XYZ file of C-alpha atoms in Angstrom:
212
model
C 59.276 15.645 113.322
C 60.776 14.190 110.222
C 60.169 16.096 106.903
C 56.296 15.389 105.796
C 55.814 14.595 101.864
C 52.701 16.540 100.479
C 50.926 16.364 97.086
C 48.819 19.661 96.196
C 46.865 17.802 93.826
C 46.652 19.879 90.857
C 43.555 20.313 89.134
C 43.009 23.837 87.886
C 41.801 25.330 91.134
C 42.669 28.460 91.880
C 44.383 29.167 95.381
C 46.967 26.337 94.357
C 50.044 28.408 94.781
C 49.617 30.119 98.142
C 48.500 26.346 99.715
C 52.080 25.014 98.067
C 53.068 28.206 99.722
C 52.158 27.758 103.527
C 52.737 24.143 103.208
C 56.159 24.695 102.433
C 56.463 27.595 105.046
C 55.508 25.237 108.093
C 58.078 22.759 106.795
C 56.216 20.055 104.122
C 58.003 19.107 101.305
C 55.576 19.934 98.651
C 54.883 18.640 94.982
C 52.342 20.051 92.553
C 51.144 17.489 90.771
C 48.135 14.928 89.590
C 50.252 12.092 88.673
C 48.640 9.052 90.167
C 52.324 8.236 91.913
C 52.885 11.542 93.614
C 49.062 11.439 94.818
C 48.446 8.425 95.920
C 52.396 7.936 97.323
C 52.695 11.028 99.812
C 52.119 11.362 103.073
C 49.494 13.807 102.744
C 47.442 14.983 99.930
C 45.833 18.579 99.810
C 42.382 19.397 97.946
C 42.293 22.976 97.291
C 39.172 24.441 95.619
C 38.099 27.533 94.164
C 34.888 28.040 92.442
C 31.569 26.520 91.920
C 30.363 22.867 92.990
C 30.186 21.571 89.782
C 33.292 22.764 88.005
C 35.642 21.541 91.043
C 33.492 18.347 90.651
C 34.432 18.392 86.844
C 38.122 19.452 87.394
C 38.639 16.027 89.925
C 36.670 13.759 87.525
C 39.251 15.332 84.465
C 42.110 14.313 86.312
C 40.884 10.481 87.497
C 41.390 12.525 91.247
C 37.973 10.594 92.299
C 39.864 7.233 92.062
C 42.810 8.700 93.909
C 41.138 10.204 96.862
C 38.777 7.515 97.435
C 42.099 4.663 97.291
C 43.876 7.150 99.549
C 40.905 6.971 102.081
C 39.900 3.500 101.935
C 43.886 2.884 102.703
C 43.765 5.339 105.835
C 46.417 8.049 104.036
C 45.460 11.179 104.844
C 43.641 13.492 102.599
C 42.678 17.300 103.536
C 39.823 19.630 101.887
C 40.338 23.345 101.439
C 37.389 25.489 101.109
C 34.756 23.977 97.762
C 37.443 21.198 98.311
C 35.861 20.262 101.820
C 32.356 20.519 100.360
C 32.453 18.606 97.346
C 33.229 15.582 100.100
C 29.411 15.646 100.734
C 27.122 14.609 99.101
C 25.836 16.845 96.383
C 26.238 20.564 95.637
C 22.776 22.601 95.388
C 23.924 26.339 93.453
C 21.778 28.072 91.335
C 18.657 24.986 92.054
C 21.167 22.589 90.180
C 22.061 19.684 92.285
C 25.756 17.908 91.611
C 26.557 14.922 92.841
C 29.363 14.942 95.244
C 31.825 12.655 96.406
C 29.783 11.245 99.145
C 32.229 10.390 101.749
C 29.741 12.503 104.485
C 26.403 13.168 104.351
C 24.780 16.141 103.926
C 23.985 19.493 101.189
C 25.723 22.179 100.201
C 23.280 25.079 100.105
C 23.373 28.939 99.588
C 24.243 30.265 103.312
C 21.073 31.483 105.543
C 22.633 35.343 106.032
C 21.483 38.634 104.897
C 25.332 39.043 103.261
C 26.437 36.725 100.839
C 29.287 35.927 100.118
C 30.657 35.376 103.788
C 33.992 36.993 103.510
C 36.357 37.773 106.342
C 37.729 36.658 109.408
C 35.611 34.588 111.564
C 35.680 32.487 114.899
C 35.176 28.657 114.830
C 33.776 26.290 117.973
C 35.703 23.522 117.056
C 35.155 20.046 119.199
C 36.842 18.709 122.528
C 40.273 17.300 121.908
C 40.241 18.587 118.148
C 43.761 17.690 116.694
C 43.589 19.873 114.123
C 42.751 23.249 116.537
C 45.278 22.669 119.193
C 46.396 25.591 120.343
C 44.471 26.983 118.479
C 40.978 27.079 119.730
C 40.243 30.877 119.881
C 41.850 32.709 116.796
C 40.446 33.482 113.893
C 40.479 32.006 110.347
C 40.170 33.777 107.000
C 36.263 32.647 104.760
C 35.585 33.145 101.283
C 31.961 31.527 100.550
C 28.175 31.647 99.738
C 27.525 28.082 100.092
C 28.091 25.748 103.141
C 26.538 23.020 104.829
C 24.130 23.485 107.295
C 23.229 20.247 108.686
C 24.742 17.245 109.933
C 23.407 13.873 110.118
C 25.962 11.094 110.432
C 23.691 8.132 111.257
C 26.315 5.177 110.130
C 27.767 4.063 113.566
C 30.485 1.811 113.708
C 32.053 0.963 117.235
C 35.506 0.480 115.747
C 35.590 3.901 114.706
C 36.262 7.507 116.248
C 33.300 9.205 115.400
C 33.672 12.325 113.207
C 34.605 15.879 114.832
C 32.971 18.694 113.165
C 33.707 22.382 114.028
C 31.264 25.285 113.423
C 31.272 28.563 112.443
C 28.143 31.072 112.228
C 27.260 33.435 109.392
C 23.460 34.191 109.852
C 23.045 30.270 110.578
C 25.473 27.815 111.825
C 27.353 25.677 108.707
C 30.278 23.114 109.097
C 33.727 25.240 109.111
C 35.812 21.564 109.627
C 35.625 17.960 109.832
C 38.045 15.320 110.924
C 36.910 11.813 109.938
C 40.580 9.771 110.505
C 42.263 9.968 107.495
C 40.171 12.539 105.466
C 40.130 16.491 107.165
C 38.603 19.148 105.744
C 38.023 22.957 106.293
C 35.983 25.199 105.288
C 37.917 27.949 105.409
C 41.507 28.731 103.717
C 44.115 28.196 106.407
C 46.884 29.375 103.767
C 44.935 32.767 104.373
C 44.732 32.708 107.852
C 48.000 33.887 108.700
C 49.717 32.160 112.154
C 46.505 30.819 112.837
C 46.469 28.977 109.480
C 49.826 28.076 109.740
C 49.409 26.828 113.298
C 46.628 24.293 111.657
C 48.483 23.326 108.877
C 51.502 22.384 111.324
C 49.093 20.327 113.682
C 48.002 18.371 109.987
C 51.733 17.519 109.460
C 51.763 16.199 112.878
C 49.073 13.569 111.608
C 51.117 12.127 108.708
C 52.566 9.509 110.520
C-alpha cells in the first residue's frame, strides 16, 4: 500500500498529538492543519475531539471545518470521527438539558449514558457488524473509552437502494450506545483508537486501507 496522505484537522481539541502520533506510527503521512487545501486535498481527514458537545461544535464552526467536512463527504473522501468527534456527526448534543445542534449527517441524540458510573472510562469490548472493514482482524480485542455521553438509539429510516447501508458497532456501559459507524466515506468511533494500543493501531491501519 502506497503512502496514505492524512489531515488531523486542527481545531483546538485536545488528543491532537497522540492521533498525529499513531497515524504516523501505522505509516500515514500526517499534516496538522485547518487550511482549507490540506483538508479538503488529503486522502483522509481525522476529527479528533475532546470535550463538551458544544465547544467541539464551536471549535469546527471557528475554523469554517463545517464547510470542509460536509464538501469532503458529499465528494465521497473519506472523513473519520474520534470520540465527541464521532458524536457531534449526529444530530444534536443534549449535556447539562442544553441541546446543540449537530452536524446532522446521522440521526440520532447524544445523551448522558444510562450506567450507575459515569464517566465510562476503560477498556471495553465492541460487537461490531458482519464484514466490518474497519474491525478486521480485529473483532474481539479491546478498545480504550473516555465518555459520559453517547448515543443510545439508532434510527436510520432514509433508504436508498444505491447505497450500502450504514454499519454500526456497539458497545455496553449500563445500556447499549453506538461505539462506531461506517457510512462510505464518513467513519467514526467512539472510542480513541490512538489509545487502544495494537488494537487501535490495527483499526487505524484497516482505515488507511480505505483511502483509495
Amino acid at each position: 500500500m502506497s503512502t496514505r496522505n492524512v489531515t488531523v484537522l486542527d481545531y483546538g481539541s485536545g488528543n491532537i498529538r497522540s492521533a498525529v502520533r499513531a497515524l504516523e506510527h501505522v505509516g500515514a503521512n500526517v499534516t496538522l492543519s485547518a487550511k482549507s487545501a490540506d483538508v479538503l486535498n488529503a486522502d483522509g481527514l481525522l476529527v479528533p475531539g475532546v470535550g463538551a458537545f458544544a465547544a467541539v461544535m464551536q471549535g469546527l464552526k471557528d475554523v469554517d471545518a463545517l464547510r470542509m467536512i460536509g464538501r469532503r463527504v458529499a465528494g465521497g473522501r473519506p472523513v473519520m470521527g474520534i470520540c465527541v468527534g464521532l458524536q457531534v456527526l449526529f444530530d444534536e448534543g443534549v449535556e447539562h438539558g442544553v441541546r446543540t445542534p449537530g452536524m446532522g449527517e446521522w440521526p440520532g441524540v447524544v445523551e448522558r449514558l444510562d450506567a450507575d458510573v459515569v464517566p465510562h472510562m476503560g477498556w471495553n469490548t465492541v460487537q461490531p457488524p458482519e464484514g466490518s472493514q474497519l474491525f478486521a482482524g480485529i473483532e474481539d480485542e479491546r478498545f480504550y473509552f473516555v465518555h459520559s455521553y453517547g448515543v443510545q438509539k439508532w434510527d436510520f429510516d432514509v433508504t436508498q437502494p444505491a447505497m450500502r447501508a450504514p454499519q454500526v458497532t456497539w458497545a455496553e456501559h449500563g445500556s447499549r450506545f453506538v461505539a462506531a459507524v461506517e457510512n462510505g466515506p464518513l467513519t467514526a468511533t467512539q472510542f480513541h483508537p490512538e489509545k487502544s494500543g495494537d488494537a487501535g493501531a490495527a483499526l487505524l491501519e484497516n482505515w488507511l486501507k480505505t483511502l483509495g
